[in-house]
Short mmCIF file of C-alpha atoms and ligand atoms in Angstrom, two decimals:
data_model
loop_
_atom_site.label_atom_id
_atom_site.label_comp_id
_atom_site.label_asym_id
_atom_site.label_seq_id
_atom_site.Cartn_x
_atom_site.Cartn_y
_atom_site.Cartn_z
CA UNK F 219 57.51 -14.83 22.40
CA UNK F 220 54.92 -17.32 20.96
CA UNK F 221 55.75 -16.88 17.10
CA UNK F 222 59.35 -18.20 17.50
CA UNK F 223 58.52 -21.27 19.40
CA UNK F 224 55.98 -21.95 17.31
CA UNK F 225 57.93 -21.88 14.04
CA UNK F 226 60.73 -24.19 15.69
CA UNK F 227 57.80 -26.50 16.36
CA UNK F 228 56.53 -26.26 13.02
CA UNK F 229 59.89 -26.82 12.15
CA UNK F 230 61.46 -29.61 13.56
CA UNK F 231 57.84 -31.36 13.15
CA UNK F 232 57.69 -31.96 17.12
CA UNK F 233 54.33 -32.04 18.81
CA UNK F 234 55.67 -32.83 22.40
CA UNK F 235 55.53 -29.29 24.40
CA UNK F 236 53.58 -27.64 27.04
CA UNK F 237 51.33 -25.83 25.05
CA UNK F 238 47.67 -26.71 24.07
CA UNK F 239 47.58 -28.17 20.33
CA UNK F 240 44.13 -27.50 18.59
CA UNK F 241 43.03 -27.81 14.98
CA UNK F 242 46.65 -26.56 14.07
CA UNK F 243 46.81 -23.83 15.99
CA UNK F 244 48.43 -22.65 19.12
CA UNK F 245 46.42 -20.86 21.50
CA UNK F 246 47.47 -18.59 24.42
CA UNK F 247 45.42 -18.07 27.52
CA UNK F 248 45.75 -14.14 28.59
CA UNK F 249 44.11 -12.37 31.16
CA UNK F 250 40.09 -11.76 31.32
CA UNK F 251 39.74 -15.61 30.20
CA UNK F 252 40.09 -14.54 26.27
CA UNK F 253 41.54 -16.42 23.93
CA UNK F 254 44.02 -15.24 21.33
CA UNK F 255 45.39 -17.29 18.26
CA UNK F 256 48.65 -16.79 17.75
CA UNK F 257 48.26 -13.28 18.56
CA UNK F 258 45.48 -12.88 15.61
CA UNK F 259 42.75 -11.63 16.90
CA UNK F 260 39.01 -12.68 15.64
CA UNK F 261 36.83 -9.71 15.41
CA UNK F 262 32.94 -9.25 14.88
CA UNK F 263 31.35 -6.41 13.03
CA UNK F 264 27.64 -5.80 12.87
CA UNK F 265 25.77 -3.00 12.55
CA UNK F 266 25.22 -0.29 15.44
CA UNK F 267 22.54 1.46 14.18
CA UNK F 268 18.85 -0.62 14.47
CA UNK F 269 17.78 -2.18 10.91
CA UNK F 270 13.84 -1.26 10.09
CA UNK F 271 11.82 -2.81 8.24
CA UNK F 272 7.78 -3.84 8.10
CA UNK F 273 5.88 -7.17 8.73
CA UNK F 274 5.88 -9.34 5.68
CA UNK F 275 9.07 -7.93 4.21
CA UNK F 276 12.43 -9.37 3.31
CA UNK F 277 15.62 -7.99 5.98
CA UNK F 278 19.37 -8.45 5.90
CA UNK F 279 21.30 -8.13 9.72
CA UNK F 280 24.34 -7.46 8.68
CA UNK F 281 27.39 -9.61 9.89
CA UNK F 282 31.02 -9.98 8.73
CA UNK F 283 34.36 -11.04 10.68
CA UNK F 284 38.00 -10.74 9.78
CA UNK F 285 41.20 -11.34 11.44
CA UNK F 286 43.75 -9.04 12.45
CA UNK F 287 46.53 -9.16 11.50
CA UNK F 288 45.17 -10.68 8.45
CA UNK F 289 45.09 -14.54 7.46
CA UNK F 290 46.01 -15.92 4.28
CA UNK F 291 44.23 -19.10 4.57
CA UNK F 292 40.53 -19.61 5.17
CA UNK F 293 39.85 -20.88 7.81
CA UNK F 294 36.90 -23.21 9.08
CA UNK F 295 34.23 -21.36 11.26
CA UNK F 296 30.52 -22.13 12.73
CA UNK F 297 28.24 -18.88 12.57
CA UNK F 298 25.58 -19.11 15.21
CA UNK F 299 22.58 -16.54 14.95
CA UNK F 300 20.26 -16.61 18.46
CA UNK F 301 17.84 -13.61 19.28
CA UNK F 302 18.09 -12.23 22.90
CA UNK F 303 14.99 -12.12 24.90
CA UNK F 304 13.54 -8.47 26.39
CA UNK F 305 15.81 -8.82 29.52
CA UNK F 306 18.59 -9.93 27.50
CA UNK F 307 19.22 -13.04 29.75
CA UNK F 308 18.34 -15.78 27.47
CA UNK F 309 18.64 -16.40 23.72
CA UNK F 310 16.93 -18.54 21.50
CA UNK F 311 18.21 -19.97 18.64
CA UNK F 312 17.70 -18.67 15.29
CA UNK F 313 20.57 -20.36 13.28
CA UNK F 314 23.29 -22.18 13.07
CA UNK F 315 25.99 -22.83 10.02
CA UNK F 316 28.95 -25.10 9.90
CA UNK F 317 30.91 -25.53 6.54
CA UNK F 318 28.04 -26.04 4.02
CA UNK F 319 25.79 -27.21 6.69
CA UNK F 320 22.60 -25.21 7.91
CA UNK F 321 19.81 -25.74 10.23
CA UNK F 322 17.08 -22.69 11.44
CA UNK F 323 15.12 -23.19 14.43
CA UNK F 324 11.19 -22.84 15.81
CA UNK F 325 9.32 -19.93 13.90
CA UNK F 326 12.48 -19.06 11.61
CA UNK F 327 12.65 -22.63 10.05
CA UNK F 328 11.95 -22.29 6.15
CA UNK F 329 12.37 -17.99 6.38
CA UNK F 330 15.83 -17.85 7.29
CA UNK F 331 19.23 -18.23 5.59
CA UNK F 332 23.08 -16.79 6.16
CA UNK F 333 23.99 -14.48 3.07
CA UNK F 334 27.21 -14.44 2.09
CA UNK F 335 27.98 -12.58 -0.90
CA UNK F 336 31.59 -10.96 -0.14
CA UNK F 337 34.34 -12.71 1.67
CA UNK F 338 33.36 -12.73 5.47
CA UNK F 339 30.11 -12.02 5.38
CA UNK F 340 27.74 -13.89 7.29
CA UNK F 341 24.65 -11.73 7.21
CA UNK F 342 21.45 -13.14 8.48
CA UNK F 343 18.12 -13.37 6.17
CA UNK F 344 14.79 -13.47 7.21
CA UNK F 345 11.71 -13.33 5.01
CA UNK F 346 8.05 -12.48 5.90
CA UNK F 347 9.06 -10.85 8.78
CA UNK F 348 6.37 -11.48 11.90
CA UNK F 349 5.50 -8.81 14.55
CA UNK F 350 7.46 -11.12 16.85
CA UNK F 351 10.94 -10.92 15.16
CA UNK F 352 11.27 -7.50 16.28
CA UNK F 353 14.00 -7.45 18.99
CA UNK F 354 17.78 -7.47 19.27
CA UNK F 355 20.01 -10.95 17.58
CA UNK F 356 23.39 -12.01 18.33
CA UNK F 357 25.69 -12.95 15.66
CA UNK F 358 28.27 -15.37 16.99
CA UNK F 359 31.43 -16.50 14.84
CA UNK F 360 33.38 -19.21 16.48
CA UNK F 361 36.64 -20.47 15.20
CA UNK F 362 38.05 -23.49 17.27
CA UNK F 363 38.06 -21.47 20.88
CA UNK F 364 37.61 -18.57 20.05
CA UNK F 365 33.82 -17.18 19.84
CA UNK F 366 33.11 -13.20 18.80
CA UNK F 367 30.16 -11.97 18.88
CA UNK F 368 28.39 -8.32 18.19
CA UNK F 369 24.32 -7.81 18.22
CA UNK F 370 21.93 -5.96 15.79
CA UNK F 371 18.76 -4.55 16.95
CA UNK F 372 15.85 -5.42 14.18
CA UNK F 373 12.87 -2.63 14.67
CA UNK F 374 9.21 -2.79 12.83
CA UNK F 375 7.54 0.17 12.06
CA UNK F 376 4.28 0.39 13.29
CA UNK F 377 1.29 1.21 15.52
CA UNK F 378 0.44 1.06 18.95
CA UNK F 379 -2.88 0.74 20.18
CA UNK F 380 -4.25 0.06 24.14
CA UNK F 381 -6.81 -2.39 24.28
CA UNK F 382 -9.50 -2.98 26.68
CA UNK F 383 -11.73 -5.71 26.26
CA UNK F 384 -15.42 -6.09 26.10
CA UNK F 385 -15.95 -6.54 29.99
CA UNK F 386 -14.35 -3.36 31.03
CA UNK F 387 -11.41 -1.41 32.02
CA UNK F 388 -8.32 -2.78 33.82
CA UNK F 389 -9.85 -6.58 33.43
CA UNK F 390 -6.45 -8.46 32.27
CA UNK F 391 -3.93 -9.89 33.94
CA UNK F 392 -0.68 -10.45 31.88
CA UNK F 393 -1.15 -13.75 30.15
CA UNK F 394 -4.49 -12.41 29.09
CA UNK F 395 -3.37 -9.16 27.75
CA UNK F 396 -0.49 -10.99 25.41
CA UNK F 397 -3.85 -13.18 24.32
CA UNK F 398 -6.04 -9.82 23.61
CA UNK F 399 -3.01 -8.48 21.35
CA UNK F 400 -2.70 -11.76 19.38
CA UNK F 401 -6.45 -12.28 19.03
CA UNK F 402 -6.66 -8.66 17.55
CA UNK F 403 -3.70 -9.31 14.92
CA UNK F 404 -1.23 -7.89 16.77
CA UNK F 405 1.38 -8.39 19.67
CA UNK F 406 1.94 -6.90 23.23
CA UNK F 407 4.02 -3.86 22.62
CA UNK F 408 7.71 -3.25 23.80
CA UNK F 409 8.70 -0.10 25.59
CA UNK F 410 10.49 1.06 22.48
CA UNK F 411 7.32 0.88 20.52
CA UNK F 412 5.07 2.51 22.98
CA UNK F 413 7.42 5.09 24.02
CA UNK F 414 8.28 5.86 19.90
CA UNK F 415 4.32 6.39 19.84
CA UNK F 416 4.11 8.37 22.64
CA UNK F 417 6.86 10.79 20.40
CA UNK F 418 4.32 10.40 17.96
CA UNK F 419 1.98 12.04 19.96
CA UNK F 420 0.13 9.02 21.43
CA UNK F 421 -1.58 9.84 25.24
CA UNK F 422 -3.54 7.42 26.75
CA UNK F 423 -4.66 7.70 31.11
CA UNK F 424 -5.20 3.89 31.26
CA UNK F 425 -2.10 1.57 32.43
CA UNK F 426 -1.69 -1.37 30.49
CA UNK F 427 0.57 -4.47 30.10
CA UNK F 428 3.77 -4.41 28.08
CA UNK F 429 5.84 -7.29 27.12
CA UNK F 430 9.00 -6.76 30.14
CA UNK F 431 6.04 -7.41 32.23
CA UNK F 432 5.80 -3.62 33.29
CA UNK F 433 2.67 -1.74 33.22
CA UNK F 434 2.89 2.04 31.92
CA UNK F 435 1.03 4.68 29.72
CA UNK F 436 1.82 7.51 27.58
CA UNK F 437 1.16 11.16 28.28
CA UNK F 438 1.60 13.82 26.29
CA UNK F 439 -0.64 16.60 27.60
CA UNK F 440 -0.21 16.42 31.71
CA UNK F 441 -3.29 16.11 33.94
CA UNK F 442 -4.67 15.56 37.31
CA UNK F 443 -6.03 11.98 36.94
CA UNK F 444 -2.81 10.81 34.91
CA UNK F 445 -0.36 11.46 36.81
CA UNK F 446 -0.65 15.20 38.26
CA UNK F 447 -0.85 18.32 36.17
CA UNK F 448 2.61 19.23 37.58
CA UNK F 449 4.49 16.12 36.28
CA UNK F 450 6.30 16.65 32.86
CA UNK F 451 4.83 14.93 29.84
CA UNK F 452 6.02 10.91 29.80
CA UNK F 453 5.69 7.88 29.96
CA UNK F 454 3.94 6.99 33.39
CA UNK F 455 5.52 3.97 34.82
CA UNK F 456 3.54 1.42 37.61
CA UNK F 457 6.98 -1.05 37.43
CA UNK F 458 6.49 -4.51 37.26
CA UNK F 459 3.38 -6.24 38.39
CA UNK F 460 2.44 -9.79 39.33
CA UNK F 461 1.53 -11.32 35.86
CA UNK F 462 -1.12 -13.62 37.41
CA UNK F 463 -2.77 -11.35 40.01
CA UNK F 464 -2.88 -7.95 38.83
CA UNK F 465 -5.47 -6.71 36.32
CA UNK F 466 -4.59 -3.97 33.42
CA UNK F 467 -5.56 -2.83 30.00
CA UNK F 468 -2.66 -3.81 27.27
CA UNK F 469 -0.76 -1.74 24.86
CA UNK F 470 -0.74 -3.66 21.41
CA UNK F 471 1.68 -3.36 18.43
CA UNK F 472 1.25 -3.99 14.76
CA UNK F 473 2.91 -3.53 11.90
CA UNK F 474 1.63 -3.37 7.85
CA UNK F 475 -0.87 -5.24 6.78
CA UNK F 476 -0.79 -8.23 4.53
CA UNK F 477 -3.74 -7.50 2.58
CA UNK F 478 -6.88 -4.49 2.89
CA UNK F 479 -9.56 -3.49 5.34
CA UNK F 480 -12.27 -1.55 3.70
CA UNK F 481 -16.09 -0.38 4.81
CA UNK F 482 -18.51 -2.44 3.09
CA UNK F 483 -20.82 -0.95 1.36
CA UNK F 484 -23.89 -2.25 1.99
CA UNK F 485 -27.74 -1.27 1.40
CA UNK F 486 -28.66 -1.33 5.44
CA UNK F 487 -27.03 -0.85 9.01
CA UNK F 488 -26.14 -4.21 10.42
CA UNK F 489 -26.08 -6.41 13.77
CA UNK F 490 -22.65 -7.77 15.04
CA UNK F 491 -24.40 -10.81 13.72
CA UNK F 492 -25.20 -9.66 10.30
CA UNK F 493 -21.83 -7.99 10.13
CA UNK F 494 -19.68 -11.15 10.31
CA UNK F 495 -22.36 -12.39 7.64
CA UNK F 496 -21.94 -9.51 5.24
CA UNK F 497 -18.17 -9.90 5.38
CA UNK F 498 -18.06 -13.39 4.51
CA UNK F 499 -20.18 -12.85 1.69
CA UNK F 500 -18.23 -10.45 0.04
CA UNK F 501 -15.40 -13.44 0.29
CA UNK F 502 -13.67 -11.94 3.25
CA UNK F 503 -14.15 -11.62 7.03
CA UNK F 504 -14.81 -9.26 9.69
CA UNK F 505 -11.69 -7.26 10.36
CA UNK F 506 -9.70 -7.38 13.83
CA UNK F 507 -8.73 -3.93 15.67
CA UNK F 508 -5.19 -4.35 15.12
CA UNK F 509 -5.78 -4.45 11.27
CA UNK F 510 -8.05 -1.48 11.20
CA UNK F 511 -5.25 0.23 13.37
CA UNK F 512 -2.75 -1.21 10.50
CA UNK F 513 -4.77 0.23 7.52
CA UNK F 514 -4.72 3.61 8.96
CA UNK F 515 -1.98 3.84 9.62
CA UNK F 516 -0.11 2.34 6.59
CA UNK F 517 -2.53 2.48 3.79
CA UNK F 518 -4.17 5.89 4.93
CA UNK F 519 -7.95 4.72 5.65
CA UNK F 520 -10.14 7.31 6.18
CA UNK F 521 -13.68 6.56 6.83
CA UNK F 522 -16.07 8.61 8.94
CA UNK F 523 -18.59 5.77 9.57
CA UNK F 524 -18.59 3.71 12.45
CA UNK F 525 -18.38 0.11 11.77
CA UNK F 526 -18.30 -3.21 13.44
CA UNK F 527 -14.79 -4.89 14.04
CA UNK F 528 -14.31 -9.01 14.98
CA UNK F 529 -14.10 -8.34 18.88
CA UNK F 530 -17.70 -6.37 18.76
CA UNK F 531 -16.38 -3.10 19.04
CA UNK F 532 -17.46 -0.14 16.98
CA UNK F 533 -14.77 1.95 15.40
CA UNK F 534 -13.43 4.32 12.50
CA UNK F 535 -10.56 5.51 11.24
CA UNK F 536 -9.64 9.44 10.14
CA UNK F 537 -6.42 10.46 8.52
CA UNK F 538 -7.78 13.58 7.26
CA UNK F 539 -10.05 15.45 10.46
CA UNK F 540 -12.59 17.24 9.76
CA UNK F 541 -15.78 18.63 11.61
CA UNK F 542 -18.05 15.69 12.47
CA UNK F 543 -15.56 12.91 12.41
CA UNK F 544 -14.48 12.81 15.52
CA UNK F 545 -11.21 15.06 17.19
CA UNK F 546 -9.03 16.91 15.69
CA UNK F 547 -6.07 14.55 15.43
CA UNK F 548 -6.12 11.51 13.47
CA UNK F 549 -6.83 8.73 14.92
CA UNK F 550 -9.09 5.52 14.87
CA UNK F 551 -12.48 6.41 16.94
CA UNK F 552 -14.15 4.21 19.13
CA UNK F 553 -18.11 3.88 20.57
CA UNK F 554 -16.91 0.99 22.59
CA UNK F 555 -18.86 -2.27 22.16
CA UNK F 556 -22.89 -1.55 22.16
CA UNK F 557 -25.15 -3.82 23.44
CA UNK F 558 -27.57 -2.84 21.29
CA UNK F 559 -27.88 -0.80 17.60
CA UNK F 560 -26.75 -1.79 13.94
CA UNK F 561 -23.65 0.12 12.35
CA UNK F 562 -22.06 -0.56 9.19
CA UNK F 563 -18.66 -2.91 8.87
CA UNK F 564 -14.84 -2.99 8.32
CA UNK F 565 -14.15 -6.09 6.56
CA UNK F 566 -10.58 -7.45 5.71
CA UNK F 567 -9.11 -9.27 2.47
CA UNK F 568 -5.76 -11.08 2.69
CA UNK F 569 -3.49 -10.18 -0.13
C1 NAG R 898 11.20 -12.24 -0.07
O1 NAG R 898 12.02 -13.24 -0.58
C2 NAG R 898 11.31 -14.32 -1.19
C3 NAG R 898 12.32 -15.40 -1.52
O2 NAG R 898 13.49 -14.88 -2.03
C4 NAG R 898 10.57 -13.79 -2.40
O3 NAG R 898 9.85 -14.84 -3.04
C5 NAG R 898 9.61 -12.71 -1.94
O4 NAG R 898 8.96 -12.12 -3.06
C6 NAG R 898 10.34 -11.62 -1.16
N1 NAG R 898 9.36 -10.76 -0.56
C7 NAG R 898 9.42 -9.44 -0.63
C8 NAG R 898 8.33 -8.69 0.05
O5 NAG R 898 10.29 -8.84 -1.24
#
């Protein structure tokens, strides 16, 4: 009913009718509030299945729109990219492209760009990917009124680790926990990440923090102090907690490692003291426990001597068990943080 009128219009060069006029095109106002162009229809395609990739690498989201039925003409469009928060409430924007025009925002200013190498495509690009990009982004395409938009979920491999700090068990509240991740080169983890570990085989009987503000932990092999022998293997859930009052361990997440962590080799045991020294001196520094994690776990570090790490902890890492080194999984070992005794070191070299 809409096409005819409109080609009389367009016709008999009139612009005096009832209907809406914008950037040359007629809209129509159907049901549900949507907004049609001429009957074309703007559609948004991204991709359903999550994108992976590791910290410090390049990623493409993939984006494209097209019109159906098909246009001839090109028509002009904004793109906006935003990344949704863990409830999905808010967004933040990432960004935003009109005509030849581009602008990125906060942390993804200088690392981000729209790639569009076939007709349509409005891809997002981010370089040096951070442990904090992980998450689900919107692509938005918005042409006059109308606005289309379809999300992509961007996961980083990686490890999870709980932390406890040097005072004790169950000593941070959430704020502090988030701190404890970043200080140890890593960030709070998601429930994606720590329930992907837990398929891993990761079981841990101490709650901790995770990012949604929950507090959970991972249990593969069911007992009576985590949860009840009875209770199938899981992920152990508390709910939320006050972020202020209540006191937790945290689950951290990293991802590879932008340079190496090795065991210094060095004539004597040290002190904490003596450790951060010896590191230096070889032109590095003392690692962090999220980096040791990270080396394990993506560079295959194996070392059955207990060193020092940044946050005075003593740990090592196995990837190949064997009698006197610990369990029989892998895993990074830990004495905790002694008060007193000298142990070797883990030091770390940027790349
Ligand atoms: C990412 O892209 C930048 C710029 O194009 C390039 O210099 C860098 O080598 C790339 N990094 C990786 C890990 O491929």
């Amino acid at each position: 009913m809409l096409i005819p009128l409109v080609v009389m219009l367009l016709q008999t060069g009139s612009s005096h009718c009832g209907l809406p006029f914008y950037n040359g095109f007629y809209y129509d106002r159907v049901m549900n509030d949507k907004v049609y162009l001429n009957g074309v229809r703007l559609m948004v395609e991204t991709s359903q299945d999550a994108v992976f990739s590791l910290r410090g690498a390049n990623v493409t989201l993939p984006c494209r729109y097209y019109y159906s039925p098909k246009l001839d003409t090109p028509r002009m469009i904004r793109i906006k990219w935003s990344k949704l928060r863990e409830d999905n409430t808010k967004a933040a924007d990432v960004l935003v492209s009109s005509g030849l025009k581009h602008r990125s925002f906060g942390d993804f200013r200088g690392r981000t760009r729209l790639q569009r190498s076939a007709p349509h495509e409005v891809s997002l690009v981010i370089n040096d990917l951070r442990l904090r990009d992980a998450g689900r982004y919107r692509c938005e395409v918005i042409d006059g009124l109308e606005d289309e938009s379809g999300t992509v979920e961007l996961e980083l491999q990686g490890v999870v680790f709980p932390y406890q700090p040097h005072h004790g068990r169950y000593m941070l509240n959430f704020h502090e926990a988030k701190k404890a991740c970043e200080d140890q080169d890593a960030v709070i983890a998601s429930f994606e990440q720590l329930f992907k570990s837990w398929m891993e085989g990761l079981d841990w009987c101490n709650a901790g923090w995770l990012v949604d503000g929950t507090v959970q932990y991972p249990i593969t092999l069911p007992r009576e102090p985590c949860g009840g022998k009875n209770l199938a293997p899981g992920i152990r859930n508390y709910g939320e907690r006050h972020k202020n009052l209540h006191h937790f361990d945290a689950f951290c997440f990293s991802s590879a490692l932008k340079g190496i962590v090795y065991y210094l080799a060095h004539p004597q045991k040290l002190t904490l003291e003596e450790a951060k020294q010896a590191c230096q001196d070889d032109k590095a520094e003392i690692a962090k426990v999220g980096q040791l994690y990270s080396a394990w776990k993506f560079l295959g570090l194996d070392q059955c001597d207990a060193g020092w790490l940044a946050d005075g902890s003593v740990r090592y890492p196995i990837t190949a068990p064997r009698p006197n080194c610990g369990p029989p999984e892998p895993g990074v070992r830990s004495f905790g943080y002694p008060k007193v005794g000298k142990f070797g070191v883990f030091c770390y070299k940027r790349s």
